Amino acid sequence: MSVIFITIAVIGLTGLAGAVLLYVVARRFSVEEDPRISRIADLLPGANCGGCGLKGCRDFATTCVARGNLAGIWCPVGGQDVMDRVAAIIGVAAASVDPLVATLRCNGSCSARPQRADYDGARSCAVMAAVAVGERGCSFGCLGCGDCVGVCGFGAISIDPSTGLPVVDPDRCTACGACVAACPRHLIELRPRGKRDRRVWVACSNRDRGAVARRTCSAACIGCGKCARTCPFGAIDIADNLAYIDPALCRACGKCIDGCPTGAILSTLPPRPVKPATPQANETTHI
């Protein structure tokens, strides 16, 4: 029995000595964390979405304190309010950034792009893009499997069953960029929400020549340049048979929409009032 007790005592003393040694080493080499990191981390939404370009909210807080400024750092989920409070903790001025929203650059609905093939593989845009052009024949358009829906952590994207295309809810979208990274055809762009939520964009990414593009999608941009010639602000460029509207130059006047012959330009502008018809010269007006 004495041997057992001696063994237990030796093991216990060894463990105690090890614990004391670990405590001394931890105290000796400990690094005090700046308390501002925890304060900033508590302010952040905790989504860990990666929209800021960092590994998570804790890394975001650590980076803010380490740099001592907010240059190039932005939390898309928290927005301006959170960034103002983070800036106050660090003691710097917060930059003002225009809110962004995910925007689909494709208008190839079911009616515009009739189905031309049956795909029996995994219902994933990434898989379909790797093994096939898609069910609708357009090698540039949305595949409609909903990879963007699956990665959105805020429920901001859904598939419209009537068009087969993703629909973004701007009130839920935080512009984290997860859907942008998930789309294998790079059809989703983060664009400024615009003043009073008014924005105009080319909902097409087809770079084929006009006649070829129209054969696969009736709503495709044909690169005719009418929109560019109509724009009074020089906000539209034509490159690779495709028009692109620069959101920094666009004033959302809507003139390009009227000039597009295929309806490839979409907007969130309110409907224009219908002008009353004027009586013809040969018509008699009764009073």
Short mmCIF file of C-alpha atoms in Angstrom, two decimals, residues 48-268:
data_model
loop_
_atom_site.label_atom_id
_atom_site.label_comp_id
_atom_site.label_asym_id
_atom_site.label_seq_id
_atom_site.Cartn_x
_atom_site.Cartn_y
_atom_site.Cartn_z
CA ASN A 48 -18.12 36.77 -39.46
CA CYS A 49 -19.17 37.01 -43.11
CA GLY A 50 -15.76 38.07 -44.42
CA GLY A 51 -17.26 41.03 -46.27
CA CYS A 52 -14.59 43.29 -44.79
CA GLY A 53 -11.85 41.15 -46.36
CA LEU A 54 -10.64 39.87 -42.99
CA LYS A 55 -11.07 36.50 -41.29
CA GLY A 56 -13.83 37.56 -38.94
CA CYS A 57 -15.12 40.22 -36.59
CA ARG A 58 -12.36 39.63 -34.02
CA ASP A 59 -9.70 39.97 -36.70
CA PHE A 60 -11.46 43.12 -37.87
CA ALA A 61 -11.27 44.64 -34.38
CA THR A 62 -7.62 43.65 -33.98
CA THR A 63 -6.71 45.15 -37.35
CA CYS A 64 -8.44 48.44 -36.57
CA VAL A 65 -6.50 48.85 -33.32
CA ALA A 66 -3.18 47.66 -34.82
CA ARG A 67 -3.36 50.12 -37.70
CA GLY A 68 -4.60 53.01 -35.64
CA ASN A 69 -6.78 54.19 -38.52
CA LEU A 70 -9.69 52.99 -40.64
CA ALA A 71 -8.16 53.49 -44.08
CA GLY A 72 -9.45 50.73 -46.33
CA ILE A 73 -11.40 49.09 -43.50
CA TRP A 74 -15.18 48.86 -43.64
CA CYS A 75 -17.81 46.66 -42.04
CA PRO A 76 -20.55 46.20 -44.67
CA VAL A 77 -22.98 44.63 -42.20
CA GLY A 78 -22.66 47.27 -39.49
CA GLY A 79 -22.57 50.15 -41.94
CA GLN A 80 -21.89 53.77 -41.21
CA ASP A 81 -23.32 53.73 -37.68
CA VAL A 82 -20.97 50.98 -36.49
CA MET A 83 -17.98 52.53 -38.24
CA ASP A 84 -18.67 55.87 -36.56
CA ARG A 85 -18.63 54.17 -33.15
CA VAL A 86 -15.47 52.22 -33.99
CA ALA A 87 -13.79 55.46 -35.07
CA ALA A 88 -14.72 57.07 -31.77
CA ILE A 89 -13.02 54.26 -29.85
CA ILE A 90 -9.84 54.53 -31.90
CA GLY A 91 -9.91 58.31 -31.88
CA VAL A 92 -9.98 58.95 -35.62
CA ALA A 93 -12.48 60.30 -38.11
CA ALA A 94 -14.69 57.71 -39.80
CA ALA A 95 -14.74 57.65 -43.57
CA SER A 96 -18.07 57.92 -45.33
CA VAL A 97 -18.78 55.13 -47.81
CA ASP A 98 -21.76 54.90 -50.13
CA PRO A 99 -23.88 51.86 -49.21
CA LEU A 100 -23.61 49.02 -51.72
CA VAL A 101 -26.07 46.38 -52.84
CA ALA A 102 -25.61 43.14 -54.76
CA THR A 103 -26.79 43.54 -58.36
CA LEU A 104 -27.34 40.76 -60.90
CA ARG A 105 -25.92 41.52 -64.33
CA CYS A 106 -28.23 39.17 -66.19
CA ASN A 107 -31.78 39.59 -67.41
CA GLY A 108 -32.07 36.26 -69.17
CA SER A 109 -35.41 35.11 -67.83
CA CYS A 110 -37.12 31.90 -68.85
CA SER A 111 -39.00 33.72 -71.59
CA ALA A 112 -35.89 35.48 -72.90
CA ARG A 113 -33.75 32.33 -72.85
CA PRO A 114 -35.79 29.25 -73.75
CA GLN A 115 -34.52 25.96 -72.35
CA ARG A 116 -32.38 24.08 -74.86
CA ALA A 117 -31.02 21.17 -72.85
CA ASP A 118 -31.71 19.03 -69.79
CA TYR A 119 -29.09 18.94 -67.06
CA ASP A 120 -29.19 15.90 -64.77
CA GLY A 121 -26.13 16.64 -62.64
CA ALA A 122 -25.79 18.25 -59.23
CA ARG A 123 -27.91 21.38 -58.87
CA SER A 124 -24.99 23.68 -58.37
CA CYS A 125 -23.93 26.63 -60.51
CA ALA A 126 -20.27 25.82 -59.87
CA VAL A 127 -20.68 22.20 -60.99
CA MET A 128 -22.83 23.08 -63.99
CA ALA A 129 -20.42 25.78 -65.14
CA ALA A 130 -17.56 23.28 -64.96
CA VAL A 131 -19.21 20.55 -67.04
CA ALA A 132 -21.74 22.29 -69.31
CA VAL A 133 -22.84 25.58 -70.82
CA GLY A 134 -26.15 25.36 -69.04
CA GLU A 135 -29.72 24.46 -69.83
CA ARG A 136 -30.43 27.69 -71.69
CA GLY A 137 -27.50 27.83 -74.07
CA CYS A 138 -26.02 31.16 -72.98
CA SER A 139 -22.42 30.71 -71.87
CA PHE A 140 -22.48 34.06 -70.05
CA GLY A 141 -25.88 34.05 -68.32
CA CYS A 142 -27.17 32.98 -64.92
CA LEU A 143 -27.36 29.22 -64.40
CA GLY A 144 -30.17 29.55 -61.87
CA CYS A 145 -29.11 26.81 -59.43
CA GLY A 146 -29.00 29.23 -56.51
CA ASP A 147 -25.42 29.00 -55.24
CA CYS A 148 -25.76 32.68 -54.34
CA VAL A 149 -28.89 31.92 -52.33
CA GLY A 150 -27.11 29.21 -50.36
CA VAL A 151 -24.17 31.38 -49.30
CA CYS A 152 -26.18 34.46 -48.31
CA GLY A 153 -26.25 34.54 -44.53
CA PHE A 154 -28.89 37.27 -44.39
CA GLY A 155 -31.70 35.79 -46.49
CA ALA A 156 -31.36 38.59 -49.02
CA ILE A 157 -31.46 36.45 -52.18
CA SER A 158 -34.16 34.19 -53.54
CA ILE A 159 -34.91 32.58 -56.90
CA ASP A 160 -37.92 33.96 -58.72
CA PRO A 161 -39.76 30.87 -60.06
CA SER A 162 -41.28 32.86 -62.93
CA THR A 163 -37.95 34.08 -64.30
CA GLY A 164 -35.53 31.51 -62.89
CA LEU A 165 -33.23 34.34 -61.79
CA PRO A 166 -32.00 35.45 -58.36
CA VAL A 167 -33.74 38.42 -56.79
CA VAL A 168 -31.91 40.58 -54.25
CA ASP A 169 -33.79 42.22 -51.39
CA PRO A 170 -31.92 45.53 -50.95
CA ASP A 171 -33.28 45.97 -47.42
CA ARG A 172 -31.63 42.72 -46.32
CA CYS A 173 -28.50 42.85 -48.43
CA THR A 174 -25.42 43.89 -46.46
CA ALA A 175 -23.03 43.84 -49.44
CA CYS A 176 -20.85 41.26 -47.70
CA GLY A 177 -19.78 39.90 -51.10
CA ALA A 178 -20.44 36.22 -50.40
CA CYS A 179 -22.73 35.92 -53.41
CA VAL A 180 -20.18 37.69 -55.60
CA ALA A 181 -17.57 35.08 -54.73
CA ALA A 182 -20.03 32.19 -55.14
CA CYS A 183 -21.14 33.01 -58.70
CA PRO A 184 -18.93 31.05 -61.13
CA ARG A 185 -19.77 33.41 -63.98
CA HIS A 186 -19.15 36.60 -62.02
CA LEU A 187 -22.63 37.94 -62.70
CA ILE A 188 -23.16 39.63 -59.34
CA GLU A 189 -21.66 43.04 -58.73
CA LEU A 190 -21.69 45.26 -55.65
CA ARG A 191 -22.95 48.62 -56.85
CA PRO A 192 -23.80 51.80 -54.94
CA ARG A 193 -27.42 51.87 -53.84
CA GLY A 194 -27.68 55.38 -55.27
CA LYS A 195 -29.43 58.47 -54.05
CA ARG A 196 -32.96 57.65 -52.93
CA ASP A 197 -32.23 54.03 -53.92
CA ARG A 198 -32.22 54.93 -57.60
CA ARG A 199 -29.75 53.08 -59.79
CA VAL A 200 -29.39 52.02 -63.41
CA TRP A 201 -27.32 49.12 -64.70
CA VAL A 202 -26.81 46.88 -67.74
CA ALA A 203 -28.33 43.53 -66.82
CA CYS A 204 -26.23 41.50 -69.21
CA SER A 205 -22.74 40.02 -69.31
CA ASN A 206 -22.80 38.52 -72.80
CA ARG A 207 -19.70 39.49 -74.77
CA ASP A 208 -20.70 37.81 -78.03
CA ARG A 209 -21.47 39.90 -81.08
CA GLY A 210 -24.99 41.23 -81.33
CA ALA A 211 -26.49 38.63 -83.67
CA VAL A 212 -24.93 35.74 -81.76
CA ALA A 213 -26.02 37.15 -78.39
CA ARG A 214 -29.61 37.61 -79.56
CA ARG A 215 -29.82 33.99 -80.70
CA THR A 216 -29.30 32.80 -77.13
CA CYS A 217 -31.15 35.59 -75.30
CA SER A 218 -33.64 38.13 -76.58
CA ALA A 219 -32.76 40.50 -73.71
CA ALA A 220 -29.02 40.46 -74.37
CA CYS A 221 -26.97 43.59 -74.85
CA ILE A 222 -25.89 43.74 -78.50
CA GLY A 223 -23.26 46.44 -78.06
CA CYS A 224 -24.98 48.79 -80.48
CA GLY A 225 -23.87 51.85 -78.51
CA LYS A 226 -27.23 53.65 -78.56
CA CYS A 227 -27.22 53.94 -74.79
CA ALA A 228 -23.73 55.48 -74.81
CA ARG A 229 -24.74 58.03 -77.41
CA THR A 230 -27.88 58.88 -75.45
CA CYS A 231 -26.16 59.34 -72.07
CA PRO A 232 -25.51 63.06 -71.42
CA PHE A 233 -22.99 62.32 -68.65
CA GLY A 234 -20.59 59.99 -70.45
CA ALA A 235 -21.31 57.22 -67.95
CA ILE A 236 -21.54 54.35 -70.46
CA ASP A 237 -18.68 52.55 -72.16
CA ILE A 238 -18.84 49.83 -74.82
CA ALA A 239 -16.16 47.14 -74.61
CA ASP A 240 -16.16 43.54 -75.92
CA ASN A 241 -19.61 44.06 -77.46
CA LEU A 242 -21.03 44.90 -74.04
CA ALA A 243 -22.20 48.15 -72.45
CA TYR A 244 -21.29 49.05 -68.88
CA ILE A 245 -22.67 51.92 -66.80
CA ASP A 246 -20.19 53.55 -64.44
CA PRO A 247 -22.13 54.16 -61.19
CA ALA A 248 -19.77 57.01 -60.26
CA LEU A 249 -20.82 58.97 -63.38
CA CYS A 250 -24.42 57.85 -63.77
CA ARG A 251 -27.07 60.35 -62.66
CA ALA A 252 -29.99 57.93 -63.09
CA CYS A 253 -31.70 60.09 -65.66
CA GLY A 254 -33.11 57.03 -67.42
CA LYS A 255 -32.42 58.20 -70.98
CA CYS A 256 -30.32 55.13 -71.73
CA ILE A 257 -33.25 52.88 -70.82
CA ASP A 258 -35.37 54.40 -73.57
CA GLY A 259 -32.49 54.08 -76.02
CA CYS A 260 -31.83 50.36 -75.47
CA PRO A 261 -33.51 48.29 -78.22
CA THR A 262 -33.39 44.99 -76.31
CA GLY A 263 -34.37 46.06 -72.81
CA ALA A 264 -30.98 45.04 -71.40
CA ILE A 265 -30.85 48.06 -69.09
CA LEU A 266 -32.71 47.80 -65.80
CA SER A 267 -33.28 50.34 -63.06
CA THR A 268 -35.00 51.04 -59.78
#
